[in-house]
Short mmCIF file of C-alpha atoms and ligand atoms in Angstrom, two decimals:
data_model
loop_
_atom_site.label_atom_id
_atom_site.label_comp_id
_atom_site.label_asym_id
_atom_site.label_seq_id
_atom_site.Cartn_x
_atom_site.Cartn_y
_atom_site.Cartn_z
CA MET A 1 -8.04 5.27 -45.90
CA ASP A 2 -9.56 1.90 -45.11
CA SER A 3 -13.30 2.04 -44.67
CA LYS A 4 -13.25 0.78 -41.06
CA LEU A 5 -10.75 3.47 -40.16
CA GLU A 6 -12.87 6.05 -41.98
CA LYS A 7 -15.93 4.90 -40.07
CA VAL A 8 -14.14 5.16 -36.74
CA VAL A 9 -12.78 8.61 -37.63
CA ALA A 10 -16.31 9.74 -38.53
CA LEU A 11 -17.86 8.23 -35.38
CA ALA A 12 -15.11 9.76 -33.24
CA LYS A 13 -15.91 13.22 -34.61
CA ARG A 14 -19.70 12.83 -34.61
CA ARG A 15 -20.00 11.53 -31.06
CA GLY A 16 -17.27 13.61 -29.43
CA PHE A 17 -14.36 11.22 -29.03
CA ILE A 18 -11.70 12.91 -31.18
CA TYR A 19 -11.70 16.14 -33.19
CA PRO A 20 -9.03 17.50 -35.52
CA GLY A 21 -6.87 19.98 -33.56
CA SER A 22 -7.47 23.72 -34.24
CA GLU A 23 -10.13 22.69 -36.73
CA ILE A 24 -11.75 26.12 -37.21
CA TYR A 25 -8.37 27.40 -38.46
CA GLY A 26 -7.87 24.54 -40.90
CA GLY A 27 -6.30 22.15 -38.39
CA LEU A 28 -2.63 21.43 -37.75
CA ALA A 29 -1.07 18.20 -39.00
CA GLY A 30 -0.36 15.75 -36.20
CA PHE A 31 -2.47 17.39 -33.48
CA TRP A 32 -5.81 16.13 -32.18
CA ASP A 33 -8.29 17.18 -29.49
CA TYR A 34 -10.19 14.68 -27.37
CA GLY A 35 -13.84 15.53 -26.88
CA PRO A 36 -16.17 14.79 -23.93
CA LEU A 37 -16.20 11.04 -24.63
CA GLY A 38 -12.58 10.81 -25.80
CA VAL A 39 -11.23 12.31 -22.61
CA GLU A 40 -13.20 9.70 -20.64
CA LEU A 41 -11.83 6.86 -22.77
CA LYS A 42 -8.28 8.12 -22.41
CA ASN A 43 -8.66 8.71 -18.67
CA ASN A 44 -10.07 5.20 -18.26
CA ILE A 45 -7.12 3.69 -20.14
CA LYS A 46 -4.69 5.64 -17.97
CA ARG A 47 -6.56 4.77 -14.78
CA GLN A 48 -6.54 1.06 -15.63
CA TRP A 49 -2.85 1.24 -16.46
CA TRP A 50 -2.01 3.00 -13.19
CA GLN A 51 -4.16 0.54 -11.25
CA LYS A 52 -2.28 -2.44 -12.72
CA MET A 53 1.21 -0.98 -12.84
CA VAL A 54 1.28 0.97 -9.55
CA TYR A 55 -1.58 0.23 -7.13
CA GLU A 56 -1.57 -3.54 -7.53
CA ARG A 57 2.20 -3.78 -7.00
CA GLU A 58 4.49 -3.24 -4.07
CA ASP A 59 7.59 -2.68 -6.19
CA VAL A 60 6.46 0.27 -8.31
CA VAL A 61 6.03 3.96 -7.44
CA GLY A 62 4.72 6.81 -9.60
CA LEU A 63 6.21 10.06 -10.83
CA ASP A 64 5.13 13.13 -12.80
CA ALA A 65 8.16 14.96 -14.16
CA ALA A 66 8.28 18.28 -16.03
CA ILE A 67 7.86 18.26 -19.80
CA ILE A 68 10.71 20.70 -20.34
CA MET A 69 14.08 19.81 -18.84
CA ASN A 70 17.53 21.22 -18.87
CA PRO A 71 18.83 20.59 -22.43
CA GLU A 72 21.88 18.89 -20.87
CA VAL A 73 19.53 15.96 -20.15
CA TRP A 74 18.99 15.42 -23.88
CA LYS A 75 22.64 15.84 -24.67
CA ALA A 76 23.55 13.18 -22.11
CA SER A 77 20.76 10.80 -23.14
CA GLY A 78 21.93 10.91 -26.75
CA HIS A 79 18.67 12.31 -28.10
CA LEU A 80 20.15 15.46 -29.60
CA GLU A 81 22.50 13.34 -31.62
CA ALA A 82 20.64 10.13 -32.29
CA PHE A 83 16.88 10.63 -31.89
CA THR A 84 16.43 10.80 -35.62
CA ASP A 85 14.48 9.35 -38.50
CA PRO A 86 15.83 9.01 -42.05
CA LEU A 87 14.21 11.53 -44.41
CA VAL A 88 14.01 11.51 -48.21
CA GLU A 89 12.48 14.08 -50.53
CA CYS A 90 10.65 13.42 -53.77
CA LYS A 91 12.62 15.30 -56.45
CA VAL A 92 9.44 15.98 -58.42
CA CYS A 93 7.06 17.44 -55.81
CA HIS A 94 9.50 18.00 -52.91
CA LYS A 95 7.29 16.17 -50.44
CA ARG A 96 9.21 14.61 -47.60
CA PHE A 97 8.86 11.04 -46.36
CA ARG A 98 10.39 8.56 -43.90
CA ALA A 99 13.04 6.65 -45.89
CA ASP A 100 12.27 3.48 -43.89
CA HIS A 101 8.55 3.45 -44.77
CA GLU A 102 8.91 1.49 -48.01
CA GLU A 103 5.21 0.92 -48.63
CA VAL A 104 4.49 4.66 -48.46
CA LEU A 105 7.38 5.41 -50.83
CA LYS A 106 6.15 2.82 -53.32
CA ALA A 107 2.66 4.31 -53.21
CA HIS A 108 4.07 7.77 -53.85
CA GLU A 109 6.20 6.53 -56.77
CA LYS A 110 2.97 5.61 -58.54
CA GLU A 111 1.86 9.26 -58.38
CA HIS A 112 4.62 10.64 -60.67
CA LYS A 113 6.19 9.01 -63.69
CA ASN A 114 9.79 9.98 -63.09
CA THR A 115 10.07 10.10 -59.34
CA SER A 116 13.46 9.85 -57.81
CA TRP A 117 14.51 10.39 -54.24
CA THR A 118 17.19 12.50 -52.59
CA GLN A 119 19.81 10.70 -50.49
CA PRO A 120 18.40 9.92 -47.00
CA LYS A 121 19.21 12.62 -44.45
CA THR A 122 18.87 12.17 -40.70
CA PHE A 123 16.16 14.35 -39.24
CA ASN A 124 15.99 15.07 -35.50
CA LEU A 125 12.56 14.56 -33.93
CA MET A 126 13.02 16.81 -30.89
CA THR A 127 10.74 19.86 -30.81
CA GLU A 128 12.53 23.08 -29.96
CA VAL A 129 11.12 25.76 -27.66
CA TYR A 130 12.57 29.09 -26.56
CA LEU A 131 12.45 30.27 -22.98
CA GLY A 132 12.97 33.60 -21.23
CA VAL A 133 12.57 37.23 -22.24
CA THR A 134 16.09 38.39 -23.03
CA GLU A 135 17.72 37.75 -26.44
CA PRO A 136 19.15 35.36 -27.34
CA LYS A 137 16.45 33.26 -25.77
CA GLU A 138 17.37 30.03 -24.11
CA LYS A 139 16.77 27.02 -26.34
CA ALA A 140 15.10 24.01 -24.74
CA TYR A 141 13.11 21.00 -25.96
CA LEU A 142 9.68 19.53 -25.42
CA ARG A 143 10.44 15.98 -24.30
CA GLY A 144 10.62 13.44 -27.11
CA GLU A 145 9.99 10.62 -24.64
CA ILE A 146 8.76 10.87 -21.07
CA THR A 147 11.43 8.42 -19.90
CA GLN A 148 14.26 10.83 -19.15
CA GLY A 149 12.23 12.49 -16.39
CA VAL A 150 12.34 9.16 -14.56
CA PHE A 151 16.09 8.67 -14.99
CA VAL A 152 17.06 12.15 -13.82
CA ASN A 153 14.95 11.58 -10.68
CA PHE A 154 16.32 8.11 -10.01
CA SER A 155 18.37 9.16 -6.94
CA ASN A 156 15.57 11.44 -5.68
CA VAL A 157 13.16 8.51 -5.65
CA VAL A 158 15.66 6.13 -4.04
CA ASP A 159 16.52 8.69 -1.34
CA SER A 160 12.97 9.78 -0.58
CA THR A 161 11.15 6.43 -0.57
CA ARG A 162 11.86 2.88 0.59
CA VAL A 163 12.28 1.32 -2.85
CA LYS A 164 15.00 -1.32 -3.23
CA ILE A 165 16.17 -2.94 -6.42
CA PRO A 166 14.36 -4.54 -8.17
CA PHE A 167 11.78 -1.77 -8.40
CA GLY A 168 9.99 0.34 -10.97
CA ILE A 169 8.99 3.95 -11.56
CA ALA A 170 5.79 4.52 -13.53
CA GLN A 171 4.83 7.66 -15.36
CA ILE A 172 2.15 8.90 -17.75
CA GLY A 173 2.51 12.11 -19.69
CA LYS A 174 2.78 14.05 -22.92
CA ALA A 175 5.62 13.63 -25.38
CA PHE A 176 6.30 15.55 -28.58
CA ARG A 177 7.98 14.47 -31.80
CA ASN A 178 8.45 16.49 -34.92
CA GLU A 179 7.27 13.57 -37.06
CA ILE A 180 8.08 13.87 -40.76
CA THR A 181 4.79 12.35 -41.84
CA PRO A 182 2.03 12.42 -39.24
CA GLY A 183 -0.90 10.30 -40.33
CA ASN A 184 -3.29 7.37 -39.98
CA PHE A 185 -5.56 9.47 -37.78
CA THR A 186 -4.02 9.77 -34.28
CA TYR A 187 -1.57 6.90 -34.88
CA ARG A 188 1.34 9.14 -35.77
CA SER A 189 0.83 12.46 -34.00
CA ARG A 190 3.26 15.19 -33.08
CA GLU A 191 1.84 15.53 -29.58
CA PHE A 192 0.85 12.33 -27.81
CA GLU A 193 0.77 10.66 -24.43
CA GLN A 194 2.92 7.81 -23.20
CA MET A 195 2.45 5.43 -20.26
CA GLU A 196 5.75 3.98 -19.21
CA LEU A 197 7.37 1.82 -16.61
CA GLU A 198 11.12 1.90 -16.01
CA TYR A 199 11.99 -1.23 -14.06
CA PHE A 200 15.43 -1.20 -12.44
CA ILE A 201 17.33 -4.43 -11.87
CA LYS A 202 20.83 -5.64 -10.99
CA PRO A 203 23.05 -5.83 -14.06
CA ASP A 204 22.76 -9.49 -14.93
CA GLU A 205 22.06 -11.10 -18.32
CA LYS A 206 19.89 -13.93 -17.01
CA GLU A 207 17.90 -11.69 -14.68
CA SER A 208 17.33 -9.12 -17.41
CA LYS A 209 16.08 -11.75 -19.85
CA LYS A 210 13.66 -13.07 -17.23
CA THR A 211 12.43 -9.56 -16.38
CA PHE A 212 12.06 -8.67 -20.05
CA ASP A 213 9.96 -11.79 -20.76
CA TYR A 214 7.87 -11.19 -17.64
CA TRP A 215 6.96 -7.65 -18.63
CA LYS A 216 6.29 -8.62 -22.22
CA GLU A 217 3.64 -11.10 -21.09
CA GLU A 218 2.21 -8.78 -18.42
CA ARG A 219 1.67 -6.04 -20.95
CA LEU A 220 0.06 -8.31 -23.52
CA LYS A 221 -2.22 -9.73 -20.83
CA TRP A 222 -3.28 -6.21 -19.86
CA TYR A 223 -4.53 -5.40 -23.36
CA VAL A 224 -6.27 -8.76 -23.72
CA GLY A 225 -7.81 -8.38 -20.24
CA LEU A 226 -9.34 -5.10 -21.39
CA GLY A 227 -10.96 -6.80 -24.32
CA MET A 228 -8.50 -6.47 -27.20
CA ASP A 229 -8.78 -9.34 -29.65
CA LYS A 230 -5.75 -11.59 -29.00
CA LYS A 231 -5.73 -12.72 -32.62
CA LYS A 232 -5.02 -9.15 -33.67
CA LEU A 233 -2.00 -8.83 -31.40
CA ARG A 234 1.55 -10.03 -31.88
CA PHE A 235 5.10 -9.38 -30.70
CA ARG A 236 7.74 -8.27 -33.14
CA GLU A 237 11.42 -8.23 -32.30
CA HIS A 238 13.47 -5.27 -33.54
CA ALA A 239 16.31 -6.08 -35.91
CA ALA A 240 19.71 -4.79 -34.77
CA ASP A 241 19.70 -1.90 -37.27
CA GLU A 242 16.21 -0.82 -36.21
CA ARG A 243 16.76 -0.48 -32.48
CA ALA A 244 16.75 2.93 -30.82
CA HIS A 245 20.17 4.22 -29.79
CA TYR A 246 19.55 3.28 -26.14
CA ALA A 247 18.22 -0.25 -26.67
CA ARG A 248 20.20 -3.46 -26.23
CA PHE A 249 17.15 -5.42 -27.22
CA ALA A 250 13.57 -4.48 -28.10
CA GLU A 251 10.23 -6.01 -28.97
CA ASP A 252 7.04 -4.27 -29.98
CA ILE A 253 3.47 -5.21 -29.28
CA GLU A 254 1.68 -4.73 -32.60
CA TYR A 255 -2.00 -4.53 -33.50
CA GLN A 256 -3.40 -5.61 -36.84
CA ALA A 257 -4.73 -2.20 -37.81
CA PRO A 258 -6.55 -1.46 -41.08
CA PHE A 259 -3.25 0.12 -42.21
CA GLY A 260 -1.18 -2.97 -41.35
CA TRP A 261 0.52 -4.44 -38.27
CA SER A 262 1.43 -1.42 -36.17
CA GLU A 263 3.40 -0.91 -32.96
CA PHE A 264 1.64 0.59 -29.99
CA GLU A 265 3.87 -0.50 -27.14
CA GLY A 266 7.58 -1.22 -26.97
CA ILE A 267 9.37 -3.39 -24.42
CA HIS A 268 12.95 -2.18 -24.31
CA HIS A 269 16.07 -3.48 -22.62
CA ARG A 270 17.89 -0.18 -22.09
CA GLY A 271 20.75 -1.77 -20.12
CA ASP A 272 22.73 0.86 -18.20
CA TRP A 273 22.61 3.34 -21.09
CA ASP A 274 20.62 6.10 -19.41
CA LEU A 275 21.73 5.91 -15.78
CA GLY A 276 25.30 5.48 -17.07
CA ARG A 277 25.06 8.59 -19.24
CA HIS A 278 23.60 10.58 -16.33
CA LYS A 279 26.35 9.15 -14.06
CA LEU A 280 23.87 7.81 -11.53
CA VAL A 281 24.56 4.78 -9.37
CA TYR A 282 22.68 2.68 -6.86
CA LYS A 283 24.03 1.68 -3.47
CA SER A 284 22.55 -1.49 -2.01
CA ASP A 285 22.02 -2.05 1.74
CA ASP A 286 25.24 -4.07 1.92
CA GLY A 287 27.25 -1.24 0.38
CA GLU A 288 27.51 -2.63 -3.14
CA LYS A 289 27.58 0.16 -5.75
CA TYR A 290 26.47 -0.37 -9.34
CA THR A 291 24.64 1.12 -12.29
CA PRO A 292 21.30 -0.70 -12.53
CA TRP A 293 19.92 -2.01 -15.80
CA VAL A 294 16.51 -0.99 -17.01
CA ILE A 295 13.68 -2.88 -18.64
CA GLU A 296 11.15 -0.44 -20.01
CA THR A 297 7.54 -0.86 -21.09
CA SER A 298 6.58 2.13 -23.23
CA GLY A 299 2.99 2.35 -24.42
CA GLY A 300 1.17 5.09 -26.28
CA VAL A 301 -2.14 6.19 -24.76
CA ASP A 302 -3.38 7.59 -28.07
CA ARG A 303 -2.44 4.51 -30.08
CA ALA A 304 -4.03 2.31 -27.42
CA ALA A 305 -7.21 4.44 -27.54
CA LEU A 306 -7.29 4.18 -31.33
CA PHE A 307 -6.82 0.40 -31.32
CA PHE A 308 -9.37 -0.09 -28.53
CA LEU A 309 -11.83 1.91 -30.66
CA LEU A 310 -11.06 -0.01 -33.86
CA ASP A 311 -11.25 -3.33 -32.03
CA ALA A 312 -14.55 -2.42 -30.37
CA TYR A 313 -16.25 -1.19 -33.54
CA HIS A 314 -18.94 -3.67 -34.65
CA GLU A 315 -21.81 -3.51 -37.07
CA ASP A 316 -24.37 -6.15 -36.01
CA GLU A 317 -27.48 -6.50 -38.15
CA GLY A 318 -27.70 -2.81 -38.90
CA ARG A 319 -26.81 -1.82 -35.36
CA LEU A 320 -23.54 -0.05 -34.67
CA VAL A 321 -22.08 -1.22 -31.37
CA LEU A 322 -18.88 -0.09 -29.75
CA LYS A 323 -18.03 -3.14 -27.66
CA LEU A 324 -15.59 -1.38 -25.38
CA HIS A 325 -14.69 -3.17 -22.16
CA PRO A 326 -17.03 -1.71 -19.49
CA ARG A 327 -14.03 -0.36 -17.58
CA LEU A 328 -13.00 1.64 -20.65
CA ALA A 329 -16.45 2.76 -21.73
CA PRO A 330 -16.94 6.55 -21.32
CA TYR A 331 -20.32 6.05 -19.64
CA LYS A 332 -20.97 2.93 -17.58
CA VAL A 333 -24.69 3.38 -17.48
CA ALA A 334 -27.52 5.38 -19.10
CA VAL A 335 -30.79 6.04 -17.28
CA PHE A 336 -34.10 6.63 -19.08
CA PRO A 337 -37.67 7.29 -17.99
CA LEU A 338 -39.84 5.17 -20.34
CA LEU A 339 -41.86 8.26 -21.26
CA ALA A 340 -40.56 11.82 -20.88
CA ASN A 341 -44.07 13.25 -20.49
CA LYS A 342 -45.00 11.22 -17.38
CA PRO A 343 -43.73 13.19 -14.36
CA GLU A 344 -43.97 10.20 -12.01
CA LEU A 345 -41.64 8.18 -14.28
CA VAL A 346 -39.25 11.09 -14.74
CA GLU A 347 -39.14 11.71 -10.99
CA LYS A 348 -38.37 8.08 -10.16
CA ALA A 349 -35.79 7.83 -12.97
CA LYS A 350 -34.09 11.00 -11.68
CA LEU A 351 -33.81 9.40 -8.23
CA VAL A 352 -32.13 6.36 -9.79
CA PHE A 353 -29.83 8.57 -11.88
CA ASP A 354 -28.83 10.80 -8.96
CA LYS A 355 -27.92 7.77 -6.88
CA LEU A 356 -25.99 5.95 -9.60
CA LYS A 357 -23.98 8.97 -10.71
CA LEU A 358 -22.22 9.03 -7.35
CA SER A 359 -20.56 5.69 -8.13
CA PHE A 360 -20.60 5.39 -11.93
CA HIS A 361 -20.16 7.79 -14.79
CA ALA A 362 -23.83 7.90 -15.80
CA THR A 363 -25.77 9.70 -18.50
CA TRP A 364 -29.42 10.70 -18.77
CA ASP A 365 -31.54 10.46 -21.89
CA ASP A 366 -35.23 11.17 -22.30
CA ARG A 367 -35.30 12.05 -26.00
CA GLY A 368 -37.19 10.06 -28.64
CA ASN A 369 -38.20 6.47 -28.05
CA ILE A 370 -36.36 3.74 -26.16
CA GLY A 371 -35.08 2.14 -29.39
CA LYS A 372 -33.38 5.36 -30.47
CA ARG A 373 -31.87 5.80 -27.02
CA TYR A 374 -30.42 2.26 -27.10
CA PHE A 375 -29.04 2.95 -30.57
CA SER A 376 -27.40 6.14 -29.37
CA GLN A 377 -25.82 4.47 -26.32
CA ASP A 378 -24.67 1.41 -28.29
CA GLU A 379 -22.59 3.47 -30.66
CA ILE A 380 -20.69 5.13 -27.83
CA GLY A 381 -20.22 1.85 -25.96
CA THR A 382 -22.41 2.35 -22.87
CA PRO A 383 -22.60 -1.18 -21.43
CA TRP A 384 -25.89 -0.88 -19.53
CA CYS A 385 -29.10 1.06 -20.09
CA ILE A 386 -31.66 1.35 -17.31
CA THR A 387 -35.31 2.08 -17.98
CA VAL A 388 -37.78 3.20 -15.35
CA ASP A 389 -41.29 2.14 -16.43
CA PHE A 390 -44.75 1.81 -14.91
CA ASP A 391 -43.85 -1.46 -13.15
CA SER A 392 -41.01 0.41 -11.43
CA LEU A 393 -43.61 2.55 -9.64
CA LYS A 394 -45.28 -0.60 -8.29
CA ASP A 395 -42.45 -2.99 -7.48
CA ASN A 396 -39.32 -0.74 -7.30
CA THR A 397 -37.55 -2.65 -10.10
CA VAL A 398 -36.08 -1.38 -13.37
CA THR A 399 -35.02 -2.91 -16.68
CA VAL A 400 -31.28 -3.32 -17.15
CA ARG A 401 -30.42 -3.87 -20.80
CA ASP A 402 -27.03 -5.27 -21.80
CA ARG A 403 -25.28 -3.62 -24.75
CA ASP A 404 -23.68 -6.74 -26.23
CA THR A 405 -26.50 -9.26 -25.88
CA ALA A 406 -29.40 -6.74 -25.97
CA LYS A 407 -30.91 -8.94 -23.20
CA GLN A 408 -32.94 -7.29 -20.47
CA GLU A 409 -33.40 -8.22 -16.82
CA ARG A 410 -35.40 -6.71 -13.95
CA ILE A 411 -33.38 -5.56 -11.00
CA ASP A 412 -34.49 -4.09 -7.69
CA ILE A 413 -33.47 -0.41 -7.52
CA ASP A 414 -31.90 -0.91 -4.08
CA LYS A 415 -29.61 -3.60 -5.55
CA LEU A 416 -28.67 -1.70 -8.74
CA SER A 417 -25.34 -0.30 -7.54
CA SER A 418 -24.01 -3.61 -6.30
CA HIS A 419 -25.39 -5.38 -9.40
CA LEU A 420 -23.50 -3.02 -11.71
CA GLN A 421 -20.39 -3.06 -9.54
CA THR A 422 -20.25 -6.86 -9.78
CA LYS A 423 -20.59 -6.72 -13.55
CA LEU A 424 -17.87 -4.08 -13.78
CA GLY A 425 -15.52 -6.38 -11.83
P1 ATP B 501 7.46 4.50 -34.48
O1 ATP B 501 8.46 3.46 -34.95
O2 ATP B 501 6.04 4.17 -34.83
O3 ATP B 501 7.86 5.90 -34.83
P2 ATP B 501 8.79 4.36 -31.98
O4 ATP B 501 9.37 2.98 -32.04
O5 ATP B 501 9.67 5.50 -32.25
O6 ATP B 501 7.47 4.43 -32.88
P3 ATP B 501 8.85 4.48 -29.14
O7 ATP B 501 9.95 5.47 -29.12
O8 ATP B 501 9.17 3.07 -28.78
O9 ATP B 501 8.11 4.53 -30.56
O10 ATP B 501 7.66 5.05 -28.25
C1 ATP B 501 6.88 4.24 -27.41
C2 ATP B 501 5.41 4.38 -27.73
O11 ATP B 501 5.02 5.75 -27.81
C3 ATP B 501 5.01 3.78 -29.07
O12 ATP B 501 4.83 2.40 -28.99
C4 ATP B 501 3.73 4.51 -29.36
O13 ATP B 501 2.63 3.91 -28.72
C5 ATP B 501 3.97 5.89 -28.75
N1 ATP B 501 4.35 6.79 -29.85
C6 ATP B 501 5.58 6.99 -30.37
N2 ATP B 501 5.55 7.90 -31.34
C7 ATP B 501 4.24 8.27 -31.48
C8 ATP B 501 3.56 9.19 -32.33
N3 ATP B 501 4.21 9.90 -33.24
N4 ATP B 501 2.23 9.33 -32.18
C9 ATP B 501 1.54 8.61 -31.25
N5 ATP B 501 2.14 7.74 -30.42
C10 ATP B 501 3.47 7.56 -30.52
#
C-alpha cells in the first residue's frame, strides 16, 4: 500500500472514522464499519448531496426503496444475466482475480515463476439471500445497484406527485456486490452506499446529449465546491466494450488516488433500457405516450468519503491537518476552557458549548494543554477551536482559532453563532 493510503487507514482507525468490519473475529473481506467520526463524515456527504440534488431543485424528488426486491426485477433489468465481471484463476495458487485488472495480474505474475491463468469466466456480482421459513426457501438478491428501486416506482412517483418530464428521482442507499477482489481499503467493498439521480427526459438524441453534459459538469462542480482538488479529478469516457449492459454511453469521474486514477462516480446514459424492460411508459399532459430516456449520476458515498479523506490529509511542518471542507468536517467547532482547574473558566466555557451545540456539531475538550487540543482537533478536521480564557470573564469575548491558517481572532460570545454560520456558508 502507498504510504499516504496507509497513513489515512491508520488515522481512520485511530480516530474513529473507519474500522475493519467484524474485527474481533478476524474481519470479513470487503466490509467496513464507520466509527463516531466516520458516520458524521458520511452523513455530511449525504446531506450535502441531498441538499444540492433535491432541496435546491424544483425538478427532483426523493425516494427510499427496499433493498430486497422481487427477483423478477433483476431478471427484467438484465442483472441476473449480465451484471458480471470476468474472473481468472492463477493455476499455481488458485487465487482469483478480475481478468480486466491487468496491473494486478502483472503484479501477481511476479510472485510465481510459472504462473498461467485459466480462461476468463463470467462471475455474477449479485448477492443471494434466502427468505421465508419453509423449504425450499425463496431465493432473492441484495440489490447490486440502488437504481432499480427508482425504475420500479416510476409510475408510483408520477401518479402520486406533480412531476412532469423532465424530472429526476434521487436516492441514497446501500448496495451489495460479491466483488471478486475487494481491496484498496474501502474503495472496493462488498457492501457500500450509493447516491444516485435518475433524470428522465423525452427520447431525443440532442436533448440527451445536453442533459448528459449538464449533469457531468454539475457533479464535478459539486466535488470541487466541497474542496476536492480539481487537479486530481478528471472525466474518463467508457470504451464500447467496457460499458455496463444498460449504458448507451458512460463517463466516469475519476480521482488520482495513491493506487491510480480511480472511478468514484459514473454518469450514464441508460436510454430507455430500464423503463423499457419493466414495460413502463409516461403519458404527457397532451396525451403523448412514450418510454422516457434516463441520464443517471451514480456516485459512491464510501469512495467519495475515502477520496475526501485522502485529499484533505496534509502534513504541515510536523502538524497533521485534515483540511476537510467545514461542511464535511465531523465536528464544526471545539470548545475549550483555557485551564481545566479554574471553575470560572470551565463554567463560562460550558455556557458557550451548550449554546453552540444547538446549532453546530460541537465537541468539548479540557485535557492537556491548548497546543495538544489543537493538535487533536486538527487531525480530525475540526475547522474552528474556541478558547475561553481570563479575558473572556472580563469582556465576554473568546479566541476563535482557524484550523488551516492557525490564526486567532477575538469574537464576542453573543456573535459567535452568526460568525460561525457565516464562515460555514
Ligand atoms: P468498478 O468498475 O470500480 O467496479 P462500476 O463501474 O461497476 O465500478 P457503477 O456500477 O458505475 O460502478 O457504480 C456506481 C458507483 O458506485 C461507483 O462509481 C462507485 O462509487 C460505487 N461503487 C461501485 N462498486 C463499488 C464497490 N465495490 N465498493 C464501493 N463503491 C462502489
